[in-house]
């Protein structure tokens, strides 16, 4: 097997989730999407922003990262 700098890409098949959220959270997500559009000049649907928001949250949660790293 060749030695490549780029490792094999992980599974990128999307997983569909259906969730219910409170009206307050829905409003906050709409407000965030509006601010995103104002900031970047590009409108994005809330459903397209949610995965990035969740990933950002998980990547910045030190307690989660510590525990996850210890269990790997």
mmCIF file of C-alpha atoms in Angstrom:
data_model
loop_
_atom_site.group_PDB
_atom_site.id
_atom_site.type_symbol
_atom_site.label_atom_id
_atom_site.label_comp_id
_atom_site.label_asym_id
_atom_site.label_seq_id
_atom_site.Cartn_x
_atom_site.Cartn_y
_atom_site.Cartn_z
ATOM 1 C CA UNK A 1 0.000 0.000 0.000
ATOM 2 C CA UNK A 2 1.429 3.416 -0.914
ATOM 3 C CA UNK A 3 2.396 5.875 1.789
ATOM 4 C CA UNK A 4 0.174 8.858 1.162
ATOM 5 C CA UNK A 5 0.090 12.014 3.196
ATOM 6 C CA UNK A 6 -3.718 12.011 2.933
ATOM 7 C CA UNK A 7 -5.349 9.285 4.996
ATOM 8 C CA UNK A 8 -8.317 7.339 3.699
ATOM 9 C CA UNK A 9 -11.369 9.571 3.821
ATOM 10 C CA UNK A 10 -13.926 8.737 6.520
ATOM 11 C CA UNK A 11 -17.457 7.619 5.759
ATOM 12 C CA UNK A 12 -19.289 10.726 4.569
ATOM 13 C CA UNK A 13 -22.683 9.210 3.950
ATOM 14 C CA UNK A 14 -25.180 11.608 5.551
ATOM 15 C CA UNK A 15 -27.372 10.380 8.371
ATOM 16 C CA UNK A 16 -30.857 11.858 8.451
ATOM 17 C CA UNK A 17 -32.221 12.864 11.844
ATOM 18 C CA UNK A 18 -35.661 14.181 12.661
ATOM 19 C CA UNK A 19 -35.927 16.322 15.773
ATOM 20 C CA UNK A 20 -38.488 18.531 17.423
ATOM 21 C CA UNK A 21 -37.340 21.874 18.796
ATOM 22 C CA UNK A 22 -38.997 24.511 20.919
ATOM 23 C CA UNK A 23 -40.393 27.653 19.289
ATOM 24 C CA UNK A 24 -37.773 29.674 21.171
ATOM 25 C CA UNK A 25 -34.915 27.646 19.730
ATOM 26 C CA UNK A 26 -36.445 27.862 16.262
ATOM 27 C CA UNK A 27 -36.539 31.649 16.566
ATOM 28 C CA UNK A 28 -32.928 31.729 17.725
ATOM 29 C CA UNK A 29 -31.902 29.623 14.737
ATOM 30 C CA UNK A 30 -33.793 31.956 12.399
ATOM 31 C CA UNK A 31 -32.041 34.936 14.010
ATOM 32 C CA UNK A 32 -28.690 33.187 13.601
ATOM 33 C CA UNK A 33 -29.401 32.449 9.933
ATOM 34 C CA UNK A 34 -30.289 36.118 9.379
ATOM 35 C CA UNK A 35 -27.070 37.264 11.046
ATOM 36 C CA UNK A 36 -25.119 34.709 9.003
ATOM 37 C CA UNK A 37 -26.652 36.133 5.802
ATOM 38 C CA UNK A 38 -25.825 39.697 6.887
ATOM 39 C CA UNK A 39 -22.268 38.710 7.757
ATOM 40 C CA UNK A 40 -21.422 36.609 4.702
ATOM 41 C CA UNK A 41 -23.852 37.989 2.123
ATOM 42 C CA UNK A 42 -25.243 34.527 1.477
ATOM 43 C CA UNK A 43 -28.539 33.145 2.733
ATOM 44 C CA UNK A 44 -28.371 29.606 4.112
ATOM 45 C CA UNK A 45 -31.272 27.484 5.269
ATOM 46 C CA UNK A 46 -31.413 26.659 8.965
ATOM 47 C CA UNK A 47 -31.220 22.961 8.095
ATOM 48 C CA UNK A 48 -27.898 23.594 6.341
ATOM 49 C CA UNK A 49 -26.499 25.582 9.275
ATOM 50 C CA UNK A 50 -27.483 23.169 12.062
ATOM 51 C CA UNK A 51 -24.811 20.516 11.320
ATOM 52 C CA UNK A 52 -22.082 23.178 11.328
ATOM 53 C CA UNK A 53 -23.433 24.736 14.537
ATOM 54 C CA UNK A 54 -23.494 21.328 16.256
ATOM 55 C CA UNK A 55 -19.994 20.439 15.036
ATOM 56 C CA UNK A 56 -18.661 23.802 16.222
ATOM 57 C CA UNK A 57 -20.274 23.319 19.619
ATOM 58 C CA UNK A 58 -18.867 19.815 20.053
ATOM 59 C CA UNK A 59 -15.410 20.876 18.835
ATOM 60 C CA UNK A 60 -15.313 23.646 21.447
ATOM 61 C CA UNK A 61 -16.656 21.678 24.439
ATOM 62 C CA UNK A 62 -13.487 20.975 26.435
ATOM 63 C CA UNK A 63 -15.140 18.574 28.851
ATOM 64 C CA UNK A 64 -16.529 16.525 25.994
ATOM 65 C CA UNK A 65 -13.208 16.521 24.148
ATOM 66 C CA UNK A 66 -11.333 15.452 27.286
ATOM 67 C CA UNK A 67 -13.702 12.566 27.988
ATOM 68 C CA UNK A 68 -13.889 11.522 24.358
ATOM 69 C CA UNK A 69 -10.100 11.541 24.020
ATOM 70 C CA UNK A 70 -9.741 9.435 27.171
ATOM 71 C CA UNK A 71 -12.123 6.808 25.858
ATOM 72 C CA UNK A 72 -10.400 6.406 22.472
#
